[in-house]
Amino acid sequence: MMPFLDTVRSTIARHHMLARGDTVVAAISGGADSMALLHALVALRGILGIDVHVAHLDHHLRPDSAGDRTFVCEAADAVGVPVTADVADVRALAAAQKRSIEDAARQARYDFFSLVAARVGATVVATAHTRSDQVETVLMRALDGAPWDLLRGIPAVRPVGAVRVIRPLLGVWRRQILDYLDKEGVRWREDPTNRDVAIRRNWVRHVWLPELARGRPALADIVGRIAGTVGEADHVLRTTAAHLYALTRVGAAQAIVLPLRTLGVYPRAVQRRLIRLALAEVAGTTAVPSRVVEEEALRLLSRRQPGEFGVGSYVVRRSYDALIVEPAPAAPPDETYALPVPGEVAATSFGVAISAEIVPPQEARTARPGEVFLDADAAGALLRIRPRRPGDRFRPLGMTGKKKVQDLLVDRKVPRWERARVPILVDAQDRILWVVGQRVAEVARVGETTTRAVRLRVRPVNAAGPEGPFA
């Protein structure tokens, strides 16, 4: 077997890229690297016990791009491999999504590859990234001052949605690919934009890297080793963080709680990874969150006071004892619910159900968690549950003067984001009788003259997040 194929086969084996019986979707553009990938997979498919399916996406960015599509289809047919080809208007996508053409093209490609994989029953997509691409990527990230873990470069295997993206050529240099294609007589298409040094990667490839290598011929090997070392360190940190995350996290996927008593003792690098895992779990993605989001979460963690910030579909909050990641809340409740006495009502917008029953006043002496007692005659036969309003005041049980409900919630350390969801129980005259889960009003105290009491019980129902102050 040729040295080139030996290297590709060992890369596949070392990173457990493929298993017997796999169908691999090969992303083929028609360029030298991708044609080498196609011929390598075809040459190895009998040994590896795999099937190959070619996928080609015409980005419609050059007048002659249709020629690439025809070339790839003919090349796939020549080696007996089925092919799926399609066209995407990347310029229109970039404009609609307000992103660069390069980013829009990358997203369009991976969306297309995933679609093809689903159609042909594949779970693996192979791309033609090489060792030379790895060096260029690491140098570009170093030039940008990227965080150290990104200097690992291009991962050999990466999950993207329902598929795994593999890079079988990551162990070979571009010059080895050209030698292989020349010896095998394999033709390829040259994209003229690959020579445009106005494109950043092309400038790194054709100008900066050769200039650096002129004074240090072994530079590419050195950078490759750096990427490997960083990749190993990142793997250790990633697996350690995953283990600690399983021990630290509390809650379901809809609301991840990281207790500060545990999170606070970890090094900052581990805290970052735990936050990253929580963000990914709540967002339902394997994509790494923005570094800006991670930094903001770390700043929030270092504060002594509660706070929050929202990003897209989720929100990160710091309470007095935990860092919480959960989906962005719905609008604050504005419904009012009638609660007959006796009776029960599900105040679903508040995430609670409250029941009321008439009992002897003596039972108030043995109140259990989640229940309170009011004087039935003071409360009246029809109660209402409503949202807190600006300026709401009442006289809490045992106090001599009135207090703002807002101040009560602050004093009781109810996080700011939960205050709007605390229901207020009022009587027919809109007098506050109970700030639910917090304090009963003095006006409805069960005392020596009370002849009938109302037992109120609260339980969470259909809550979108943690039970908060009602637990």
Tab-separated table of C-alpha atoms in Angstrom:
chain	number	residue	atom	x	y	z
A	1	MET	CA	0.000	0.000	0.000
A	2	MET	CA	1.232	3.502	-0.832
A	3	PRO	CA	2.576	5.635	2.068
A	4	PHE	CA	-0.223	8.136	1.490
A	5	LEU	CA	-2.921	5.487	1.929
A	6	ASP	CA	-1.069	4.013	4.908
A	7	THR	CA	-1.191	7.417	6.634
A	8	VAL	CA	-4.879	7.890	5.847
A	9	ARG	CA	-5.717	4.410	7.123
A	10	SER	CA	-3.740	4.912	10.350
A	11	THR	CA	-5.437	8.293	10.930
A	12	ILE	CA	-8.848	6.665	10.544
A	13	ALA	CA	-7.880	3.884	12.951
A	14	ARG	CA	-6.212	6.123	15.547
A	15	HIS	CA	-9.236	8.368	15.882
A	16	HIS	CA	-11.848	5.584	15.496
A	17	MET	CA	-13.368	7.467	12.590
A	18	LEU	CA	-15.111	4.571	10.863
A	19	ALA	CA	-16.520	1.146	11.668
A	20	ARG	CA	-17.336	-1.744	9.363
A	21	GLY	CA	-20.728	-1.279	7.761
A	22	ASP	CA	-20.604	2.531	7.884
A	23	THR	CA	-21.749	4.641	4.975
A	24	VAL	CA	-19.602	7.748	4.771
A	25	VAL	CA	-20.697	10.878	2.941
A	26	ALA	CA	-17.588	12.310	1.265
A	27	ALA	CA	-17.700	16.099	0.849
A	28	ILE	CA	-16.101	16.570	-2.578
A	29	SER	CA	-15.561	20.005	-4.114
A	30	GLY	CA	-13.428	18.837	-7.041
A	31	GLY	CA	-10.209	20.407	-5.722
A	32	ALA	CA	-6.990	18.477	-5.161
A	33	ASP	CA	-7.571	17.715	-1.481
A	34	SER	CA	-11.129	16.486	-1.924
A	35	MET	CA	-10.234	14.357	-4.947
A	36	ALA	CA	-7.494	12.738	-2.883
A	37	LEU	CA	-10.090	12.069	-0.164
A	38	LEU	CA	-12.463	10.451	-2.669
A	39	HIS	CA	-9.793	8.171	-4.147
A	40	ALA	CA	-8.412	7.264	-0.712
A	41	LEU	CA	-11.848	6.236	0.581
A	42	VAL	CA	-12.538	4.259	-2.582
A	43	ALA	CA	-9.138	2.515	-2.322
A	44	LEU	CA	-9.748	1.657	1.347
A	45	ARG	CA	-13.451	0.836	1.282
A	46	GLY	CA	-12.884	-2.904	0.867
A	47	ILE	CA	-10.349	-3.032	3.696
A	48	LEU	CA	-12.483	-0.873	5.999
A	49	GLY	CA	-15.788	-2.470	5.022
A	50	ILE	CA	-17.502	0.840	4.263
A	51	ASP	CA	-19.710	2.365	1.590
A	52	VAL	CA	-19.026	5.811	0.124
A	53	HIS	CA	-21.514	8.411	-1.094
A	54	VAL	CA	-20.296	11.664	-2.654
A	55	ALA	CA	-21.926	15.007	-1.784
A	56	HIS	CA	-21.192	18.176	-3.749
A	57	LEU	CA	-22.682	21.621	-3.135
A	58	ASP	CA	-22.314	24.309	-5.792
A	59	HIS	CA	-22.061	27.619	-3.915
A	60	HIS	CA	-22.907	29.557	-7.089
A	61	LEU	CA	-20.143	32.058	-6.311
A	62	ARG	CA	-18.233	31.741	-9.621
A	63	PRO	CA	-19.501	31.767	-13.211
A	64	ASP	CA	-17.830	28.391	-13.850
A	65	SER	CA	-19.000	26.695	-10.652
A	66	ALA	CA	-21.398	24.475	-12.607
A	67	GLY	CA	-18.305	22.958	-14.213
A	68	ASP	CA	-17.151	21.784	-10.782
A	69	ARG	CA	-20.489	20.066	-10.264
A	70	THR	CA	-20.249	18.241	-13.588
A	71	PHE	CA	-16.639	17.267	-12.898
A	72	VAL	CA	-17.430	15.812	-9.470
A	73	CYS	CA	-20.412	13.849	-10.747
A	74	GLU	CA	-18.311	12.362	-13.556
A	75	ALA	CA	-15.442	11.559	-11.151
A	76	ALA	CA	-17.801	9.801	-8.730
A	77	ASP	CA	-19.354	7.821	-11.570
A	78	ALA	CA	-15.891	6.792	-12.812
A	79	VAL	CA	-15.060	5.128	-9.473
A	80	GLY	CA	-18.526	3.634	-9.007
A	81	VAL	CA	-19.700	5.850	-6.165
A	82	PRO	CA	-23.216	7.369	-5.975
A	83	VAL	CA	-23.367	11.155	-5.813
A	84	THR	CA	-25.803	13.813	-4.639
A	85	ALA	CA	-25.234	17.335	-5.963
A	86	ASP	CA	-27.151	20.545	-5.360
A	87	VAL	CA	-26.861	24.320	-5.704
A	88	ALA	CA	-27.117	26.994	-2.993
A	89	ASP	CA	-27.300	30.751	-3.509
A	90	VAL	CA	-24.730	31.562	-0.836
A	91	ARG	CA	-24.709	35.314	-1.528
A	92	ALA	CA	-28.449	35.492	-0.897
A	93	LEU	CA	-28.066	33.367	2.257
A	94	ALA	CA	-25.305	35.629	3.555
A	95	ALA	CA	-27.426	38.728	2.982
A	96	ALA	CA	-30.514	37.194	4.573
A	97	GLN	CA	-28.600	35.895	7.604
A	98	LYS	CA	-26.411	39.026	7.924
A	99	ARG	CA	-23.196	37.005	7.994
A	100	SER	CA	-20.058	36.792	5.864
A	101	ILE	CA	-20.133	34.828	2.632
A	102	GLU	CA	-17.531	32.451	4.065
A	103	ASP	CA	-19.655	31.728	7.153
A	104	ALA	CA	-22.835	31.359	5.094
A	105	ALA	CA	-21.070	28.978	2.696
A	106	ARG	CA	-19.771	26.849	5.569
A	107	GLN	CA	-23.217	26.638	7.164
A	108	ALA	CA	-24.846	25.811	3.835
A	109	ARG	CA	-22.311	23.036	3.229
A	110	TYR	CA	-22.788	21.337	6.575
A	111	ASP	CA	-26.567	21.646	6.364
A	112	PHE	CA	-26.413	20.002	2.945
A	113	PHE	CA	-24.044	17.242	4.075
A	114	SER	CA	-26.291	16.457	7.041
A	115	LEU	CA	-29.316	16.318	4.742
A	116	VAL	CA	-27.549	13.936	2.357
A	117	ALA	CA	-26.418	11.772	5.282
A	118	ALA	CA	-29.995	11.506	6.532
A	119	ARG	CA	-31.232	10.553	3.057
A	120	VAL	CA	-28.681	7.766	2.536
A	121	GLY	CA	-28.706	6.482	6.116
A	122	ALA	CA	-25.198	7.695	6.963
A	123	THR	CA	-23.953	9.032	10.296
A	124	VAL	CA	-20.479	10.074	9.107
A	125	VAL	CA	-19.387	12.947	6.864
A	126	ALA	CA	-15.760	13.084	5.678
A	127	THR	CA	-14.106	16.384	4.757
A	128	ALA	CA	-10.718	16.897	3.112
A	129	HIS	CA	-8.920	18.979	5.730
A	130	THR	CA	-5.192	18.244	5.703
A	131	ARG	CA	-2.227	18.673	7.975
A	132	SER	CA	-1.382	21.813	6.008
A	133	ASP	CA	-4.869	23.191	6.748
A	134	GLN	CA	-4.230	22.412	10.394
A	135	VAL	CA	-1.045	24.516	10.465
A	136	GLU	CA	-2.757	27.400	8.670
A	137	THR	CA	-5.696	27.290	11.083
A	138	VAL	CA	-3.473	27.320	14.175
A	139	LEU	CA	-1.411	30.233	12.827
A	140	MET	CA	-4.541	32.220	11.963
A	141	ARG	CA	-5.926	31.692	15.460
A	142	ALA	CA	-2.596	32.653	17.015
A	143	LEU	CA	-2.607	35.786	14.870
A	144	ASP	CA	-6.072	36.596	16.268
A	145	GLY	CA	-4.954	36.043	19.864
A	146	ALA	CA	-7.419	33.174	20.241
A	147	PRO	CA	-7.772	31.359	23.599
A	148	TRP	CA	-5.218	28.603	24.099
A	149	ASP	CA	-7.641	25.715	23.627
A	150	LEU	CA	-8.475	26.879	20.101
A	151	LEU	CA	-4.822	26.376	19.156
A	152	ARG	CA	-5.627	22.667	18.959
A	153	GLY	CA	-6.767	23.493	15.439
A	154	ILE	CA	-9.130	21.309	13.466
A	155	PRO	CA	-10.437	18.308	15.425
A	156	ALA	CA	-10.050	14.914	13.779
A	157	VAL	CA	-13.634	14.034	14.720
A	158	ARG	CA	-16.413	16.477	15.578
A	159	PRO	CA	-20.129	15.918	16.132
A	160	VAL	CA	-22.346	18.203	14.059
A	161	GLY	CA	-25.991	17.591	14.777
A	162	ALA	CA	-26.853	13.975	14.042
A	163	VAL	CA	-23.602	13.212	12.196
A	164	ARG	CA	-19.928	12.939	13.013
A	165	VAL	CA	-17.595	14.952	10.792
A	166	ILE	CA	-14.268	13.161	10.257
A	167	ARG	CA	-10.998	14.357	8.674
A	168	PRO	CA	-9.145	11.297	7.286
A	169	LEU	CA	-6.480	13.465	5.586
A	170	LEU	CA	-5.473	15.317	8.749
A	171	GLY	CA	-2.198	13.364	8.919
A	172	VAL	CA	-0.938	14.243	5.424
A	173	TRP	CA	0.646	17.386	4.007
A	174	ARG	CA	-0.673	19.039	0.868
A	175	ARG	CA	2.532	18.225	-0.986
A	176	GLN	CA	1.941	14.514	-0.260
A	177	ILE	CA	-1.530	14.837	-1.737
A	178	LEU	CA	-0.223	16.382	-4.943
A	179	ASP	CA	2.379	13.608	-5.251
A	180	TYR	CA	-0.336	10.977	-4.770
A	181	LEU	CA	-2.639	12.517	-7.359
A	182	ASP	CA	0.233	12.809	-9.825
A	183	LYS	CA	1.267	9.163	-9.404
A	184	GLU	CA	-2.298	7.940	-9.691
A	185	GLY	CA	-3.095	10.194	-12.643
A	186	VAL	CA	-6.031	11.773	-10.857
A	187	ARG	CA	-7.260	15.103	-12.235
A	188	TRP	CA	-8.745	17.882	-10.147
A	189	ARG	CA	-10.257	21.336	-10.596
A	190	GLU	CA	-8.338	24.405	-9.497
A	191	ASP	CA	-10.487	27.117	-7.909
A	192	PRO	CA	-8.917	30.436	-9.047
A	193	THR	CA	-10.080	32.153	-5.847
A	194	ASN	CA	-7.613	29.968	-3.919
A	195	ARG	CA	-4.860	32.241	-5.257
A	196	ASP	CA	-6.554	35.478	-4.177
A	197	VAL	CA	-4.379	36.737	-1.300
A	198	ALA	CA	-7.056	39.266	-0.396
A	199	ILE	CA	-8.735	36.258	1.225
A	200	ARG	CA	-7.165	35.842	4.637
A	201	ARG	CA	-6.490	32.117	4.559
A	202	ASN	CA	-4.893	32.434	1.114
A	203	TRP	CA	-2.633	35.212	2.431
A	204	VAL	CA	-1.548	32.979	5.308
A	205	ARG	CA	-0.979	30.054	2.912
A	206	HIS	CA	0.806	31.844	0.091
A	207	VAL	CA	2.497	34.815	1.776
A	208	TRP	CA	2.849	34.662	5.561
A	209	LEU	CA	3.587	30.974	6.111
A	210	PRO	CA	6.255	30.735	3.367
A	211	GLU	CA	7.906	33.865	4.739
A	212	LEU	CA	7.985	32.406	8.263
A	213	ALA	CA	9.237	29.067	6.973
A	214	ARG	CA	12.065	30.733	5.091
A	215	GLY	CA	13.836	31.418	8.373
A	216	ARG	CA	12.590	28.256	10.092
A	217	PRO	CA	12.083	25.397	7.611
A	218	ALA	CA	10.658	23.112	10.307
A	219	LEU	CA	7.978	25.634	11.273
A	220	ALA	CA	5.068	23.607	9.917
A	221	ASP	CA	6.132	20.551	11.906
A	222	ILE	CA	6.564	22.660	15.044
A	223	VAL	CA	3.098	24.203	14.685
A	224	GLY	CA	1.642	20.766	14.039
A	225	ARG	CA	3.195	19.459	17.250
A	226	ILE	CA	1.857	22.469	19.172
A	227	ALA	CA	-1.635	21.711	17.874
A	228	GLY	CA	-1.255	18.091	18.937
A	229	THR	CA	-0.068	19.004	22.433
A	230	VAL	CA	-2.850	21.543	22.904
A	231	GLY	CA	-5.349	19.000	21.630
A	232	GLU	CA	-4.197	16.460	24.230
A	233	ALA	CA	-4.397	19.021	27.045
A	234	ASP	CA	-7.805	20.139	25.859
A	235	HIS	CA	-8.999	16.536	25.822
A	236	VAL	CA	-7.892	16.057	29.427
A	237	LEU	CA	-9.639	19.249	30.517
A	238	ARG	CA	-12.768	18.420	28.526
A	239	THR	CA	-13.127	14.911	29.959
A	240	THR	CA	-12.365	16.134	33.495
A	241	ALA	CA	-14.967	18.891	33.172
A	242	ALA	CA	-17.559	16.419	31.851
A	243	HIS	CA	-16.986	14.222	34.924
A	244	LEU	CA	-17.224	17.174	37.328
A	245	TYR	CA	-20.291	18.490	35.510
A	246	ALA	CA	-22.135	15.231	36.132
A	247	LEU	CA	-21.277	15.559	39.838
A	248	THR	CA	-22.061	19.287	40.096
A	249	ARG	CA	-25.148	20.019	38.003
A	250	VAL	CA	-28.600	19.960	39.559
A	251	GLY	CA	-31.913	20.033	37.724
A	252	ALA	CA	-33.313	18.942	34.401
A	253	ALA	CA	-32.203	20.082	30.967
A	254	GLN	CA	-34.684	22.977	31.160
A	255	ALA	CA	-32.866	24.587	34.086
A	256	ILE	CA	-29.306	23.717	35.045
A	257	VAL	CA	-28.185	24.769	38.528
A	258	LEU	CA	-24.479	24.887	39.410
A	259	PRO	CA	-24.199	25.388	43.202
A	260	LEU	CA	-21.647	28.050	44.117
A	261	ARG	CA	-20.358	26.058	47.063
A	262	THR	CA	-19.036	23.517	44.532
A	263	LEU	CA	-18.481	25.617	41.429
A	264	GLY	CA	-16.531	28.229	43.373
A	265	VAL	CA	-13.717	25.865	44.379
A	266	TYR	CA	-12.822	24.839	40.815
A	267	PRO	CA	-10.088	26.612	38.803
A	268	ARG	CA	-11.331	29.206	36.329
A	269	ALA	CA	-10.580	26.970	33.338
A	270	VAL	CA	-12.822	24.257	34.799
A	271	GLN	CA	-15.542	26.777	35.654
A	272	ARG	CA	-15.497	27.916	32.025
A	273	ARG	CA	-15.983	24.347	30.810
A	274	LEU	CA	-18.822	23.671	33.256
A	275	ILE	CA	-20.583	26.845	32.155
A	276	ARG	CA	-20.032	25.820	28.531
A	277	LEU	CA	-21.606	22.420	29.173
A	278	ALA	CA	-24.602	23.981	30.928
A	279	LEU	CA	-25.154	26.472	28.100
A	280	ALA	CA	-24.942	23.712	25.504
A	281	GLU	CA	-27.346	21.455	27.404
A	282	VAL	CA	-29.997	24.115	27.832
A	283	ALA	CA	-29.600	25.339	24.251
A	284	GLY	CA	-29.781	21.731	23.018
A	285	THR	CA	-26.639	21.955	20.898
A	286	THR	CA	-23.120	20.589	20.777
A	287	ALA	CA	-21.770	23.869	19.400
A	288	VAL	CA	-19.377	25.774	21.634
A	289	PRO	CA	-21.009	28.971	22.956
A	290	SER	CA	-19.544	32.346	22.110
A	291	ARG	CA	-16.440	33.249	24.092
A	292	VAL	CA	-18.115	36.551	24.936
A	293	VAL	CA	-21.000	34.660	26.570
A	294	GLU	CA	-18.574	32.523	28.588
A	295	GLU	CA	-16.677	35.588	29.793
A	296	GLU	CA	-19.898	37.334	30.789
A	297	ALA	CA	-20.967	34.244	32.737
A	298	LEU	CA	-17.601	34.147	34.530
A	299	ARG	CA	-17.919	37.831	35.429
A	300	LEU	CA	-21.384	37.136	36.783
A	301	LEU	CA	-19.974	34.247	38.809
A	302	SER	CA	-17.299	36.458	40.376
A	303	ARG	CA	-19.865	38.991	41.647
A	304	ARG	CA	-21.129	38.865	45.208
A	305	GLN	CA	-24.658	39.949	44.336
A	306	PRO	CA	-27.344	38.288	42.187
A	307	GLY	CA	-27.535	39.267	38.548
A	308	GLU	CA	-28.455	37.957	35.137
A	309	PHE	CA	-27.995	38.372	31.405
A	310	GLY	CA	-29.866	36.916	28.473
A	311	VAL	CA	-28.480	35.528	25.227
A	312	GLY	CA	-30.837	34.366	22.493
A	313	SER	CA	-33.090	31.639	23.810
A	314	TYR	CA	-31.541	31.267	27.249
A	315	VAL	CA	-30.586	33.285	30.299
A	316	VAL	CA	-27.724	32.991	32.785
A	317	ARG	CA	-28.447	33.984	36.378
A	318	ARG	CA	-26.471	34.219	39.562
A	319	SER	CA	-28.525	33.773	42.700
A	320	TYR	CA	-27.107	33.963	46.202
A	321	ASP	CA	-26.074	30.317	46.120
A	322	ALA	CA	-25.986	29.117	42.507
A	323	LEU	CA	-25.302	29.887	38.874
A	324	ILE	CA	-28.420	29.010	36.880
A	325	VAL	CA	-28.754	28.484	33.138
A	326	GLU	CA	-32.276	28.134	31.788
A	327	PRO	CA	-34.433	29.040	28.795
A	328	ALA	CA	-35.433	32.668	28.520
A	329	PRO	CA	-38.637	33.179	30.530
A	330	ALA	CA	-41.964	34.032	29.017
A	331	ALA	CA	-43.420	37.484	29.593
A	332	PRO	CA	-44.359	38.194	33.232
A	333	PRO	CA	-47.845	36.927	34.120
A	334	ASP	CA	-50.680	39.408	33.750
A	335	GLU	CA	-53.674	37.114	34.365
A	336	THR	CA	-55.907	37.281	37.412
A	337	TYR	CA	-57.448	34.074	38.792
A	338	ALA	CA	-60.510	33.721	41.030
A	339	LEU	CA	-60.148	31.406	44.030
A	340	PRO	CA	-63.466	30.502	45.685
A	341	VAL	CA	-63.444	29.462	49.322
A	342	PRO	CA	-63.576	26.538	49.476
A	343	GLY	CA	-62.091	25.661	46.109
A	344	GLU	CA	-58.925	25.414	44.030
A	345	VAL	CA	-57.459	27.187	41.034
A	346	ALA	CA	-54.471	26.466	38.787
A	347	ALA	CA	-52.733	29.782	38.232
A	348	THR	CA	-50.694	28.348	35.377
A	349	SER	CA	-49.018	31.572	34.302
A	350	PHE	CA	-47.468	31.708	37.776
A	351	GLY	CA	-46.695	27.994	37.716
A	352	VAL	CA	-48.739	27.247	40.858
A	353	ALA	CA	-52.044	25.810	42.003
A	354	ILE	CA	-53.640	27.111	45.202
A	355	SER	CA	-56.412	25.420	47.150
A	356	ALA	CA	-58.582	26.865	49.917
A	357	GLU	CA	-60.633	25.018	52.532
A	358	ILE	CA	-62.420	25.998	55.735
A	359	VAL	CA	-60.906	24.373	58.842
A	360	PRO	CA	-61.006	24.900	62.609
A	361	PRO	CA	-58.626	27.686	63.700
A	362	GLN	CA	-56.743	25.241	65.936
A	363	GLU	CA	-55.215	23.621	62.860
A	364	ALA	CA	-53.221	26.785	62.244
A	365	ARG	CA	-50.930	25.723	65.080
A	366	THR	CA	-49.538	22.863	62.983
A	367	ALA	CA	-48.959	24.533	59.638
A	368	ARG	CA	-46.856	22.451	57.242
A	369	PRO	CA	-44.524	23.608	54.474
A	370	GLY	CA	-46.476	24.961	51.521
A	371	GLU	CA	-49.540	25.989	53.525
A	372	VAL	CA	-50.706	29.052	55.440
A	373	PHE	CA	-53.843	29.955	57.441
A	374	LEU	CA	-56.001	33.069	57.252
A	375	ASP	CA	-58.966	34.232	59.281
A	376	ALA	CA	-61.890	33.120	57.094
A	377	ASP	CA	-64.153	36.043	58.029
A	378	ALA	CA	-61.370	38.571	57.366
A	379	ALA	CA	-60.479	36.977	54.043
A	380	GLY	CA	-63.986	36.593	52.670
A	381	ALA	CA	-65.553	33.993	50.393
A	382	LEU	CA	-63.939	35.051	47.109
A	383	LEU	CA	-60.182	35.531	46.769
A	384	ARG	CA	-58.140	36.463	43.736
A	385	ILE	CA	-54.590	35.713	42.587
A	386	ARG	CA	-53.000	38.506	40.629
A	387	PRO	CA	-49.538	39.784	39.606
A	388	ARG	CA	-47.584	42.225	41.732
A	389	ARG	CA	-48.217	45.863	40.824
A	390	PRO	CA	-45.991	48.911	41.222
A	391	GLY	CA	-46.522	50.468	44.640
A	392	ASP	CA	-48.163	47.384	46.201
A	393	ARG	CA	-48.046	47.667	50.009
A	394	PHE	CA	-49.347	45.620	52.890
A	395	ARG	CA	-48.739	45.044	56.582
A	396	PRO	CA	-46.853	41.748	56.994
A	397	LEU	CA	-47.819	39.506	59.892
A	398	GLY	CA	-46.209	40.681	63.115
A	399	MET	CA	-45.207	44.132	61.840
A	400	THR	CA	-46.588	47.482	62.982
A	401	GLY	CA	-46.325	49.331	59.680
A	402	LYS	CA	-46.853	48.736	56.001
A	403	LYS	CA	-44.134	47.521	53.693
A	404	LYS	CA	-43.719	47.581	49.944
A	405	VAL	CA	-44.031	44.118	48.416
A	406	GLN	CA	-40.937	44.918	46.348
A	407	ASP	CA	-38.931	45.606	49.522
A	408	LEU	CA	-40.215	42.419	51.127
A	409	LEU	CA	-39.036	40.344	48.189
A	410	VAL	CA	-35.635	42.018	48.254
A	411	ASP	CA	-35.297	41.440	52.002
A	412	ARG	CA	-36.217	37.796	51.575
A	413	LYS	CA	-33.593	37.474	48.829
A	414	VAL	CA	-35.997	36.509	46.091
A	415	PRO	CA	-33.932	36.933	42.887
A	416	ARG	CA	-35.010	39.867	40.755
A	417	TRP	CA	-35.986	37.642	37.823
A	418	GLU	CA	-38.386	35.664	40.041
A	419	ARG	CA	-40.150	38.637	41.648
A	420	ALA	CA	-42.536	39.284	38.764
A	421	ARG	CA	-43.678	35.662	38.979
A	422	VAL	CA	-44.570	35.764	42.681
A	423	PRO	CA	-48.387	35.694	42.877
A	424	ILE	CA	-50.285	38.025	45.178
A	425	LEU	CA	-53.422	36.760	46.960
A	426	VAL	CA	-55.997	39.525	47.555
A	427	ASP	CA	-59.570	39.738	48.826
A	428	ALA	CA	-62.624	41.199	47.093
A	429	GLN	CA	-61.454	44.725	48.032
A	430	ASP	CA	-57.967	44.032	46.559
A	431	ARG	CA	-56.355	44.010	49.997
A	432	ILE	CA	-53.178	41.927	49.982
A	433	LEU	CA	-53.650	38.897	52.224
A	434	TRP	CA	-50.650	36.826	51.211
A	435	VAL	CA	-47.531	37.319	49.166
A	436	VAL	CA	-47.550	33.707	48.087
A	437	GLY	CA	-44.661	31.698	49.388
A	438	GLN	CA	-43.425	34.657	51.451
A	439	ARG	CA	-45.590	36.432	54.091
A	440	VAL	CA	-49.214	36.546	55.259
A	441	ALA	CA	-50.841	39.909	56.010
A	442	GLU	CA	-51.586	41.042	59.561
A	443	VAL	CA	-55.151	41.888	58.510
A	444	ALA	CA	-55.924	38.175	58.061
A	445	ARG	CA	-54.131	36.881	61.123
A	446	VAL	CA	-55.610	33.796	62.811
A	447	GLY	CA	-56.033	34.969	66.398
A	448	GLU	CA	-57.947	34.297	69.582
A	449	THR	CA	-61.187	35.712	68.133
A	450	THR	CA	-60.986	33.642	64.942
A	451	THR	CA	-63.881	31.177	64.666
A	452	ARG	CA	-63.089	29.799	61.204
A	453	ALA	CA	-59.798	29.549	59.345
A	454	VAL	CA	-58.936	29.178	55.665
A	455	ARG	CA	-56.142	26.730	54.951
A	456	LEU	CA	-54.306	27.708	51.764
A	457	ARG	CA	-52.033	25.182	50.090
A	458	VAL	CA	-49.728	25.959	47.196
A	459	ARG	CA	-48.012	23.530	44.861
A	460	PRO	CA	-46.113	23.991	41.593
A	461	VAL	CA	-47.897	23.114	38.359
A	462	ASN	CA	-46.796	23.370	34.768
A	463	ALA	CA	-43.799	25.474	35.859
A	464	ALA	CA	-41.399	26.458	33.114
A	465	GLY	CA	-38.399	26.433	35.409
A	466	PRO	CA	-37.361	25.855	39.012
A	467	GLU	CA	-40.038	25.948	41.659
A	468	GLY	CA	-38.304	28.955	43.165
A	469	PRO	CA	-39.983	30.546	46.182
A	470	PHE	CA	-42.912	28.088	46.185
A	471	ALA	CA	-40.897	24.963	46.995
